[in-house]
Coordinates of C-alpha atoms and ligand atoms in Angstrom, one line a residue:
X15 CA 26.3 21.1 -0.8
X16 CA 26.3 17.8 -2.8
X17 CA 25.7 18.3 -6.5
X18 CA 24.1 15.2 -8.0
X19 CA 22.5 14.0 -11.1
X20 CA 19.5 12.5 -9.1
X21 CA 18.0 12.5 -5.7
X22 CA 15.6 9.8 -4.6
X23 CA 13.4 10.3 -1.5
X24 CA 12.8 7.0 0.3
X25 CA 14.7 3.6 0.6
X26 CA 11.9 1.3 0.4
X27 CA 11.0 -1.2 -2.4
X28 CA 10.8 1.7 -5.0
X29 CA 13.8 3.7 -3.9
X30 CA 16.2 0.8 -3.8
X31 CA 15.4 -0.4 -7.2
X32 CA 15.4 3.3 -8.6
X33 CA 18.8 3.7 -7.2
X34 CA 20.1 0.5 -8.6
X35 CA 18.8 1.4 -12.2
X36 CA 20.1 5.1 -12.1
X37 CA 23.5 3.9 -11.0
X38 CA 23.5 1.4 -14.0
X39 CA 23.0 4.5 -16.2
X40 CA 26.0 6.1 -14.7
X41 CA 24.1 8.9 -12.8
X42 CA 25.5 10.1 -9.6
X43 CA 22.4 9.4 -7.3
X44 CA 21.8 9.6 -3.6
X45 CA 18.8 8.4 -1.6
X46 CA 17.6 10.3 1.4
X47 CA 15.7 8.1 3.8
X48 CA 14.0 9.0 7.2
X49 CA 14.5 5.6 8.8
X50 CA 17.7 4.2 10.1
X51 CA 17.5 1.3 7.5
X52 CA 16.2 0.2 4.2
X53 CA 12.8 -1.4 3.7
X54 CA 10.2 1.4 3.8
X55 CA 6.8 -0.2 4.7
X56 CA 8.7 -3.1 6.1
X57 CA 10.9 -1.1 8.1
X58 CA 8.1 0.8 9.9
X59 CA 5.3 -1.5 10.2
X60 CA 6.8 -3.9 12.7
X61 CA 3.6 -4.7 14.5
X62 CA 2.9 -8.2 15.6
X63 CA 1.0 -10.1 12.8
X64 CA 2.3 -7.9 9.9
X65 CA 2.8 -10.1 6.9
X66 CA 2.2 -10.3 3.1
X67 CA -1.2 -10.8 1.6
X68 CA 0.8 -11.2 -1.7
X69 CA 2.4 -14.6 -2.3
X70 CA 6.0 -14.1 -1.2
X71 CA 7.4 -15.6 -4.4
X72 CA 5.3 -13.1 -6.6
X73 CA 6.5 -10.1 -4.4
X74 CA 10.1 -10.2 -4.6
X75 CA 12.2 -8.2 -7.2
X76 CA 12.1 -10.0 -10.6
X77 CA 15.0 -8.2 -12.2
X78 CA 17.9 -10.2 -10.9
X79 CA 18.7 -13.7 -11.4
X80 CA 21.1 -13.9 -8.5
X81 CA 18.7 -12.5 -6.1
X82 CA 16.0 -14.8 -7.2
X83 CA 18.4 -17.8 -6.9
X84 CA 19.8 -17.0 -3.6
X85 CA 16.8 -15.9 -1.6
X86 CA 14.5 -18.4 -0.1
X87 CA 11.1 -17.3 1.2
X88 CA 10.2 -19.5 4.2
X89 CA 6.4 -19.2 3.9
X90 CA 3.9 -18.6 1.2
X91 CA 2.9 -15.4 2.8
X92 CA 6.1 -14.1 4.8
X93 CA 5.9 -12.2 7.8
X94 CA 7.4 -8.7 8.2
X95 CA 10.7 -9.6 9.8
X96 CA 11.5 -11.8 7.0
X97 CA 10.6 -9.2 4.3
X98 CA 12.8 -6.7 6.1
X99 CA 15.6 -9.2 6.0
X100 CA 14.9 -9.5 2.3
X101 CA 15.2 -5.8 1.7
X102 CA 18.5 -5.8 3.6
X103 CA 19.7 -8.7 1.5
X104 CA 18.9 -6.9 -1.7
X105 CA 20.6 -3.7 -0.4
X106 CA 23.8 -5.7 0.4
X107 CA 23.8 -7.7 -2.7
X108 CA 23.7 -4.6 -4.9
X109 CA 25.8 -2.6 -2.6
X110 CA 23.3 0.2 -2.3
X111 CA 23.9 1.5 1.2
X112 CA 26.9 3.6 0.3
X113 CA 24.5 5.8 -1.7
X114 CA 21.9 6.3 0.9
X115 CA 21.8 8.7 3.7
X116 CA 19.7 7.4 6.5
X117 CA 17.9 9.4 9.4
X118 CA 17.5 12.2 6.9
X119 CA 13.8 13.0 6.6
X120 CA 13.4 15.5 3.5
X121 CA 11.5 18.5 4.6
X122 CA 11.6 20.6 1.4
X123 CA 12.4 20.4 -2.2
X124 CA 12.6 23.5 -4.3
X125 CA 13.0 23.7 -8.2
X126 CA 15.2 26.3 -9.6
X127 CA 13.9 27.0 -13.2
X128 CA 17.1 29.1 -14.3
X129 CA 19.4 26.2 -13.3
X130 CA 17.0 23.2 -13.9
X131 CA 18.0 21.9 -10.5
X132 CA 16.1 20.6 -7.6
X133 CA 17.4 21.5 -4.1
X134 CA 16.4 19.5 -1.0
X135 CA 16.8 20.0 2.6
X136 CA 16.5 17.4 5.3
X137 CA 15.8 17.4 8.9
X138 CA 19.4 16.6 9.7
X139 CA 20.4 19.7 7.9
X140 CA 21.7 17.8 4.7
X141 CA 21.2 19.8 1.6
X142 CA 21.8 18.6 -2.0
X143 CA 21.0 19.6 -5.5
X144 CA 20.2 17.5 -8.5
X145 CA 18.8 17.5 -12.1
X146 CA 16.1 14.8 -11.3
X147 CA 14.1 14.4 -8.2
X148 CA 12.5 11.1 -7.7
X149 CA 9.9 10.5 -5.0
X150 CA 9.7 6.9 -3.7
X151 CA 7.6 7.8 -0.7
X152 CA 5.3 4.8 -0.5
X153 CA 1.6 5.2 -0.8
X154 CA 0.9 4.4 3.0
X155 CA 3.9 6.0 4.9
X156 CA 2.2 8.9 6.7
X157 CA 0.2 7.3 9.6
X158 CA -2.6 9.2 11.0
X159 CA -4.0 9.2 14.6
X160 CA -7.6 9.4 15.4
X161 CA -9.1 12.8 15.8
X162 CA -10.3 11.8 19.4
X163 CA -9.9 14.3 22.3
X164 CA -7.2 13.4 24.8
X165 CA -5.1 11.0 22.5
X166 CA -1.9 12.7 23.9
X167 CA -3.0 12.4 27.6
X168 CA -2.9 8.6 27.8
X169 CA -0.2 7.5 30.3
X170 CA 0.1 3.9 29.5
X171 CA 2.0 2.4 26.4
X172 CA 0.7 3.7 23.1
X173 CA 1.6 2.6 19.6
X174 CA 0.7 3.4 16.1
X175 CA 1.1 0.2 14.1
X176 CA 3.0 2.1 11.4
X177 CA 5.4 3.4 13.8
X178 CA 5.9 0.2 15.9
X179 CA 8.9 0.1 18.3
X180 CA 11.9 -1.9 17.4
X181 CA 12.1 -3.5 20.9
X182 CA 9.8 -6.4 21.6
X183 CA 6.4 -5.5 23.1
X184 CA 4.7 -7.8 25.6
X185 CA 0.9 -8.2 25.9
X186 CA 0.9 -10.7 28.6
X187 CA -1.5 -10.0 31.5
X188 CA -2.1 -6.5 30.1
X189 CA -5.3 -4.7 29.2
X190 CA -4.9 -3.6 25.6
X191 CA -7.3 -1.6 23.4
X192 CA -7.1 -1.6 19.7
X193 CA -8.7 1.2 17.6
X194 CA -9.0 0.3 14.0
X195 CA -10.2 -2.8 11.9
X196 CA -8.6 -2.4 8.5
X197 CA -6.1 -4.8 7.1
X198 CA -3.6 -3.8 9.8
X199 CA -6.1 -4.0 12.7
X200 CA -7.2 -7.5 11.6
X201 CA -3.6 -8.7 11.5
X202 CA -2.7 -7.2 14.9
X203 CA -5.8 -8.2 16.7
X204 CA -5.4 -11.8 15.6
X205 CA -1.9 -12.0 16.7
X206 CA -2.0 -10.3 20.1
X207 CA -5.3 -12.2 21.0
X208 CA -2.9 -15.3 21.5
X209 CA -1.1 -13.8 24.4
X210 CA -3.0 -10.7 25.8
X211 CA -4.5 -10.5 29.2
X212 CA -7.7 -8.6 28.1
X213 CA -8.3 -7.3 24.5
X214 CA -10.8 -4.6 23.6
X215 CA -11.3 -3.9 19.9
X216 CA -13.0 -0.5 18.9
X217 CA -14.6 -1.0 15.6
X218 CA -16.0 1.8 13.5
X219 CA -16.6 0.2 10.1
X220 CA -16.3 -3.7 10.0
X221 CA -14.6 -5.0 6.9
X222 CA -15.2 -8.2 4.9
X223 CA -12.1 -10.5 5.6
X224 CA -11.2 -13.7 3.9
X225 CA -8.8 -16.5 5.2
X226 CA -5.1 -16.1 4.1
X227 CA -4.3 -19.9 4.4
X228 CA -0.6 -19.4 5.0
X229 CA 1.7 -22.3 5.1
X230 CA 5.5 -23.0 5.1
X231 CA 7.3 -23.6 1.8
X232 CA 9.0 -26.9 1.8
X233 CA 12.1 -28.0 -0.2
X234 CA 10.4 -29.4 -3.1
X235 CA 8.1 -26.4 -3.5
X236 CA 11.1 -24.0 -3.1
X237 CA 12.9 -25.8 -6.0
X238 CA 9.7 -25.7 -8.2
X239 CA 9.3 -21.9 -7.4
X240 CA 12.8 -21.2 -8.4
X241 CA 12.5 -23.1 -11.6
X242 CA 9.2 -21.6 -12.7
X243 CA 10.1 -17.9 -11.7
X244 CA 9.7 -16.7 -15.5
X245 CA 6.3 -18.3 -15.7
X246 CA 5.2 -16.9 -12.4
X247 CA 6.2 -13.4 -13.4
X248 CA 4.8 -13.8 -16.8
X249 CA 1.3 -14.7 -15.2
X250 CA 1.7 -11.7 -12.9
X251 CA 2.5 -9.4 -15.8
X252 CA -0.6 -10.4 -17.7
X253 CA -3.1 -10.1 -14.8
X254 CA -5.1 -7.1 -13.8
X255 CA -3.3 -6.5 -10.5
X256 CA -0.1 -8.4 -11.3
X257 CA -1.1 -11.3 -8.9
X258 CA -1.1 -14.9 -9.9
X259 CA -5.0 -14.9 -9.4
X260 CA -6.8 -14.3 -12.7
X261 CA -10.5 -13.5 -12.8
X262 CA -13.0 -16.3 -13.7
X263 CA -14.1 -15.4 -17.3
X264 CA -17.8 -16.0 -16.4
X265 CA -20.2 -13.6 -14.8
X266 CA -21.8 -14.6 -11.4
X267 CA -25.2 -13.9 -12.8
X268 CA -24.8 -16.1 -15.7
X269 CA -24.2 -19.3 -13.8
X270 CA -26.6 -21.1 -11.4
X271 CA -26.6 -20.5 -7.7
X272 CA -24.9 -24.0 -7.1
X273 CA -22.1 -23.1 -9.6
X274 CA -21.6 -19.8 -7.9
X275 CA -21.7 -21.2 -4.4
X276 CA -19.1 -24.0 -5.5
X277 CA -16.7 -21.4 -6.8
X278 CA -17.1 -19.1 -3.7
X279 CA -16.5 -22.1 -1.4
X280 CA -13.4 -23.2 -3.4
X281 CA -11.9 -19.7 -3.4
X282 CA -12.6 -19.2 0.4
X283 CA -10.6 -22.4 1.0
X284 CA -7.6 -21.3 -1.1
X285 CA -4.7 -19.2 -0.2
X286 CA -4.4 -15.4 -0.9
X287 CA -6.4 -12.8 -2.8
X288 CA -8.1 -15.5 -5.1
X289 CA -11.6 -14.7 -3.7
X290 CA -11.1 -11.0 -4.5
X291 CA -9.2 -11.2 -7.8
X292 CA -9.8 -14.6 -9.2
X293 CA -13.6 -14.5 -8.7
X294 CA -16.4 -14.1 -11.3
X295 CA -15.6 -10.9 -13.3
X296 CA -18.7 -9.0 -12.5
X297 CA -18.7 -9.2 -8.7
X298 CA -16.7 -5.9 -8.3
X299 CA -18.7 -4.1 -10.9
X300 CA -22.4 -5.2 -10.7
X301 CA -24.2 -4.7 -7.5
X302 CA -26.5 -7.8 -8.0
X303 CA -23.5 -10.0 -8.7
X304 CA -21.7 -8.4 -5.8
X305 CA -24.6 -9.2 -3.5
X306 CA -24.3 -12.9 -4.2
X307 CA -20.7 -13.0 -3.0
X308 CA -21.6 -10.6 0.0
X309 CA -24.3 -12.9 1.1
X310 CA -21.8 -15.9 1.1
X311 CA -19.3 -13.9 3.2
X312 CA -22.0 -12.9 5.7
X313 CA -22.8 -16.5 6.1
X314 CA -19.2 -17.4 6.8
X315 CA -18.9 -14.8 9.5
X316 CA -22.0 -16.2 11.3
X317 CA -20.6 -19.7 11.0
X318 CA -17.3 -18.7 12.5
X319 CA -18.4 -16.4 15.3
X320 CA -20.1 -18.2 18.1
X321 CA -22.1 -15.3 19.5
X322 CA -24.8 -14.2 16.9
X323 CA -24.8 -10.5 18.3
X324 CA -21.0 -10.3 17.9
X325 CA -21.2 -11.9 14.4
X326 CA -23.8 -9.2 13.4
X327 CA -21.5 -6.4 14.6
X328 CA -18.6 -7.8 12.6
X329 CA -20.6 -7.9 9.5
X330 CA -20.4 -4.8 7.3
X331 CA -23.7 -3.2 6.5
X332 CA -22.6 -0.2 4.3
X333 CA -20.6 -1.9 1.6
X334 CA -20.4 -4.9 -0.4
X335 CA -17.6 -7.6 -0.4
X336 CA -14.3 -6.4 -2.1
X337 CA -15.2 -2.8 -2.5
X338 CA -12.7 -1.9 0.2
X339 CA -9.2 -3.4 0.4
X340 CA -9.8 -7.0 1.6
X341 CA -8.1 -7.9 4.8
X342 CA -6.8 -11.5 4.8
X343 CA -6.9 -13.2 8.1
X344 CA -5.7 -16.3 10.0
X345 CA -8.3 -16.7 12.7
X346 CA -9.6 -13.2 13.0
X347 CA -13.2 -14.2 13.5
X348 CA -12.3 -16.8 15.9
X349 CA -10.5 -14.4 18.2
X350 CA -13.8 -13.0 19.1
X351 CA -14.9 -16.3 20.4
X352 CA -12.3 -15.9 23.2
X353 CA -13.6 -14.8 26.7
X354 CA -10.8 -12.3 27.1
X355 CA -11.6 -10.5 23.6
X356 CA -14.3 -7.8 23.5
X357 CA -15.8 -6.0 20.6
X358 CA -17.0 -2.4 20.9
X359 CA -19.0 -0.9 18.2
X360 CA -18.2 2.7 18.2
X361 CA -21.2 3.4 15.8
X362 CA -23.4 2.3 18.7
X363 CA -21.3 3.8 21.4
X364 CA -18.9 6.4 20.1
X365 CA -15.5 7.0 21.6
X366 CA -15.8 10.4 23.5
X367 CA -12.4 10.8 24.7
X368 CA -9.0 9.2 25.7
X369 CA -8.0 9.7 29.3
X370 CA -4.7 9.2 31.1
X371 CA -5.9 5.8 32.1
X372 CA -7.9 4.5 29.1
X373 CA -10.9 5.1 26.6
X374 CA -14.3 6.6 27.4
X375 CA -17.4 5.7 25.2
X376 CA -20.8 6.9 25.5
X377 CA -21.6 4.3 28.0
X378 CA -18.5 2.9 29.6
X379 CA -15.1 3.6 30.9
X380 CA -12.3 1.2 29.7
X381 CA -9.0 1.2 31.6
X382 CA -6.0 0.2 29.6
X383 CA -2.3 -0.6 30.1
X384 CA -1.7 -0.1 26.3
X385 CA -3.6 1.4 23.4
X386 CA -2.8 0.4 19.7
X387 CA -3.8 2.7 17.0
X388 CA -4.4 0.8 13.8
X389 CA -5.9 3.9 12.4
X390 CA -4.3 4.0 9.0
X391 CA -2.6 6.5 6.9
X392 CA -3.0 9.9 5.0
X393 CA -2.9 7.6 2.0
X394 CA -0.9 8.2 -1.1
X395 CA -0.8 12.0 -1.1
X396 CA -0.1 12.4 2.6
X397 CA 3.7 11.8 2.3
X398 CA 3.9 14.5 -0.5
X399 CA 2.0 17.0 1.8
X400 CA 4.6 16.4 4.4
X401 CA 7.3 17.8 2.3
X402 CA 7.3 21.5 1.2
X403 CA 7.6 20.8 -2.7
X404 CA 7.6 23.9 -4.9
X405 CA 7.8 23.8 -8.5
X406 CA 8.0 26.5 -11.3
X407 CA 7.4 30.0 -9.8
X408 CA 7.4 28.7 -6.3
X409 CA 4.0 26.9 -6.7
X410 CA 3.4 24.5 -3.7
X411 CA 2.5 20.9 -4.6
X412 CA 0.2 20.9 -1.6
X413 CA -1.8 23.9 -2.9
X414 CA -2.0 22.3 -6.4
X415 CA -3.3 19.0 -5.0
X416 CA -5.6 20.7 -2.3
X417 CA -8.6 19.3 -4.1
X418 CA -7.2 15.9 -5.1
X419 CA -4.0 15.2 -7.1
X420 CA -3.6 15.8 -10.7
X421 CA -0.8 14.0 -12.6
X422 CA 0.2 12.7 -16.0
X423 CA 0.4 8.9 -15.9
X424 CA 0.8 9.1 -12.1
X425 CA 4.5 9.8 -12.9
X426 CA 4.9 13.4 -13.4
X427 CA 3.2 16.7 -12.6
X428 CA 2.5 19.9 -14.7
X429 CA 4.6 22.8 -13.3
X430 CA 7.2 20.5 -11.5
X431 CA 9.8 19.6 -14.2
X432 CA 12.0 16.6 -13.8
X433 CA 10.1 15.4 -10.7
X434 CA 9.1 11.8 -11.1
X435 CA 6.7 10.2 -8.6
X436 CA 7.3 6.5 -8.5
X437 CA 4.3 4.7 -7.0
X438 CA 2.6 8.1 -6.7
X439 CA -1.1 8.9 -7.1
X440 CA -2.9 7.9 -10.3
X441 CA -0.5 5.2 -11.2
X442 CA -1.6 1.5 -11.3
X443 CA 0.9 0.8 -8.5
X444 CA -1.3 0.8 -5.5
X445 CA -4.0 -1.3 -7.1
X446 CA -1.3 -3.9 -7.7
X447 CA 1.0 -6.4 -6.3
X448 CA 3.4 -3.6 -5.5
X449 CA 6.8 -4.6 -6.5
X450 CA 5.5 -5.7 -9.9
X451 CA 4.1 -2.4 -10.7
X452 CA 7.0 -0.5 -9.1
X453 CA 9.4 -2.2 -11.4
X454 CA 7.4 -1.0 -14.3
X455 CA 7.4 2.5 -12.9
X456 CA 11.1 2.6 -12.2
X457 CA 12.0 1.1 -15.5
X458 CA 9.9 3.6 -17.3
X459 CA 11.5 6.5 -15.5
X460 CA 14.9 5.1 -16.0
X461 CA 14.2 4.9 -19.8
X462 CA 13.0 8.4 -19.9
X463 CA 16.2 9.6 -18.2
X464 CA 18.2 7.6 -20.7
X465 CA 16.4 9.1 -23.6
X466 CA 16.9 12.6 -22.3
X467 CA 20.7 12.0 -21.8
X468 CA 21.0 10.5 -25.4
X469 CA 19.0 13.2 -27.1
X470 CA 20.4 16.0 -25.2
X471 CA 17.3 17.1 -23.2
X472 CA 17.6 18.6 -19.8
X473 CA 14.3 19.0 -18.7
X474 CA 10.9 17.2 -18.9
X475 CA 7.4 18.4 -17.9
X476 CA 4.0 17.3 -18.8
X477 CA 1.6 19.7 -20.5
X478 CA -1.5 20.9 -18.7
X479 CA -3.6 19.2 -21.3
X480 CA -2.0 15.9 -20.9
X481 CA -2.2 16.2 -17.0
X482 CA -6.0 17.0 -17.2
X483 CA -6.7 14.2 -19.7
X484 CA -4.9 11.7 -17.5
X485 CA -6.5 12.9 -14.3
X486 CA -10.0 12.8 -15.8
X487 CA -9.2 9.2 -17.2
X488 CA -8.3 8.0 -13.6
X489 CA -11.6 9.1 -12.3
X490 CA -13.7 7.9 -15.3
X491 CA -12.0 4.5 -15.2
X492 CA -12.9 4.0 -11.7
X493 CA -16.5 4.7 -12.2
X494 CA -17.4 1.1 -13.3
X495 CA -16.1 -0.3 -10.1
X496 CA -18.3 -0.5 -7.0
X497 CA -15.4 0.6 -4.9
X498 CA -15.6 4.1 -6.3
X499 CA -18.8 4.5 -4.5
X500 CA -17.5 3.7 -1.1
X501 CA -15.4 5.5 1.3
X502 CA -11.9 4.1 1.8
X503 CA -8.3 5.3 1.6
X504 CA -8.4 4.2 -2.2
X505 CA -11.1 6.8 -2.7
X506 CA -9.2 9.4 -0.8
X507 CA -11.3 9.6 2.3
X508 CA -9.8 9.7 5.8
X509 CA -12.3 10.9 8.4
X510 CA -9.5 12.0 10.7
X511 CA -8.3 14.6 8.2
X512 CA -10.3 17.8 7.4
X513 CA -8.8 17.9 3.8
X514 CA -9.9 14.3 3.1
X515 CA -13.6 14.2 3.6
X516 CA -14.8 14.0 0.0
X517 CA -14.1 11.2 -2.5
X518 CA -11.3 11.5 -5.2
X519 CA -10.1 8.2 -6.6
X520 CA -6.4 8.0 -6.0
X521 CA -5.4 5.0 -8.0
X522 CA -5.5 4.1 -11.8
X523 CA -7.9 1.2 -12.1
X524 CA -7.6 0.2 -15.7
X525 CA -5.4 -2.7 -14.6
X526 CA -1.6 -3.1 -14.7
X527 CA -1.3 -4.4 -18.2
X528 CA -3.3 -1.5 -19.7
X529 CA -1.3 1.1 -17.6
X530 CA 1.9 -0.6 -18.9
X531 CA 0.6 -0.3 -22.7
X532 CA -0.3 3.3 -22.1
X533 CA 3.0 4.2 -20.6
X534 CA 4.9 2.4 -23.5
X535 CA 2.8 4.1 -26.1
X536 CA 3.6 7.5 -24.7
X537 CA 7.4 6.6 -24.7
X538 CA 7.2 5.0 -28.3
X539 CA 5.7 8.4 -29.5
X540 CA 8.6 10.4 -28.4
X541 CA 7.2 11.0 -24.9
X542 CA 3.8 12.3 -26.1
X543 CA 2.3 14.8 -23.6
X544 CA 5.6 15.9 -22.2
X545 CA 7.6 19.0 -23.1
X546 CA 11.2 18.1 -23.6
X547 CA 13.7 20.9 -23.7
Ligands
NA7_626 P1 -7.1 1.5 7.0 O1 -7.5 0.5 6.1 O2 -7.3 2.9 6.7 O3 -7.9 1.3 8.4 C1 -7.8 2.2 9.4 C2 -8.9 1.7 10.4 O4 -8.9 2.6 11.7 C3 -10.3 1.6 9.9 O5 -10.9 0.5 10.5 C4 -10.9 3.0 10.4 O6 -12.4 2.9 10.5 C5 -10.3 3.0 11.8 N1 -10.3 4.3 12.4 C6 -9.5 5.4 11.9 N2 -9.8 6.4 12.6 C7 -10.7 6.0 13.6 C8 -11.4 6.7 14.6 N3 -11.2 8.1 14.9 N4 -12.3 6.0 15.4 C9 -12.5 4.7 15.2 N5 -11.8 4.0 14.1 C10 -11.0 4.7 13.4 O7 -5.6 1.3 7.5 P2 -4.7 -0.1 7.6 O8 -3.4 0.3 8.2 O9 -5.5 -1.0 8.3 O10 -4.6 -0.6 6.1 C11 -3.8 0.2 5.2 C12 -3.4 -0.5 4.2 O11 -2.0 -1.1 4.5 C13 -4.1 -1.7 3.8 O12 -5.2 -1.4 3.0 C14 -3.1 -2.6 3.1 O13 -3.0 -2.2 1.7 C15 -1.9 -2.3 3.8 P3 -13.2 3.5 9.2 O14 -13.0 2.4 8.2 O15 -12.6 4.8 8.8 O16 -14.6 3.6 9.8

């Protein structure tokens, strides 16, 4: 069995950077990764249309001058193949692969209190022990299939978007059904509508979608981006979600209808998340303010979708704009103007079952050559639940988190010493331009490990009180946002999973700058809230 200083689970954006940092500290470290390559999200989600909603040049790692200098993003919002190439480029540049075991899905992790060691076991039989165990599992890495009878009986091609095949998939002349209209569904539907024979979209809850406005990056812009990386990252650092979009300081309700309309129109015409994050600061907090942008978005759908009945079906009725993760699109609504694209509202006519030849709803039988499941993930805690993690006294993490996770700073868990959860539940990371917050998480964990080594500490674990206080804070902080009153993966709801039927906010929503400040304060006060021994 390998004896190491640290084990990292996952070789995505978090795991790669954590490996690099621990190596710098001189720790013997190994990453165990289920996939055959690096990249995490960008390794698995190869579905057509998969691309950034973050500006590419704000998404890459910021810590290495050479990486910033040598990598050229080709588009403002790069597509998945390019991002996967980027992850490989970073892994090569930092020579990370020699410390990664691929095709090695970790099944269990057990803590031995007497030895202060974690022991993991993987599907391929690998076993290893280490002082520190760092999970870099990704918040959206455990795909979920719909709980519809007969899913396994379908005899045509069937793919979940989060487990897309590595070989090209053709849609030409095929009858394809897509289930799901979240950020993923919106991307995949728009892309395959371009070549498909006949496409049928099964929608349960429509989402408010806004235009991405992607474009290529020309030589001049490329140069300017590289020259201004420090400013770009400084802007991200100071903004709520680490994007370049900063909220308008005014309230929607404090300005005239004309002024409001002008800002909405401007933001609708601009690239990226500006309409969500660069909007009036009350639209995500105040129902009346939210109603103004919601009405604007409703009008946009009506303008873009030719058939008023279809436009109506595509319009959300149960939640306001921006209260669920905003899908960004590049012609999504126009796809429904095509003769060969059909929308089935499963609220009107629920899916009854999947058969060997297609999908049966309350009033029709749809034969398909292919079914695509864009049905989402067991978000944030799902990847933890899939590993048998046992802490002090054999306590199972899955049991501890049965009614929602409890953590300290989203980084550690009482009863699970020396286990650090990078981009885990209750950190700011998932409400963030992920790599920006991941770098913060990883740097913080690295500093903690450095501190322990310097001071001669072997073991770190949060107190129960610190954990309770943080967990309550996560829930309280979210209350002021309208999103906390809506079912979504961010509020911990997944209708396909029996244990995810009630809301428990899974993300810290006080903003990345506040989160960083709190983490830094804890460190500055000698790791307040932690027991070090
Ligand atoms: P999401 O946002 O969880 O979307 C999943 C979609 O699948 C959503 O529209 C669901 O409808 C739908 N769904 C799930 N199960 C069913 C069943 N049984 N029947 C019909 N429709 C179903 O996942 P995504 O992959 O789109 O996005 C995840 C994140 O990845 C995204 O937010 C980005 O941050 C990147 P529902 O809304 O539950 O009614």
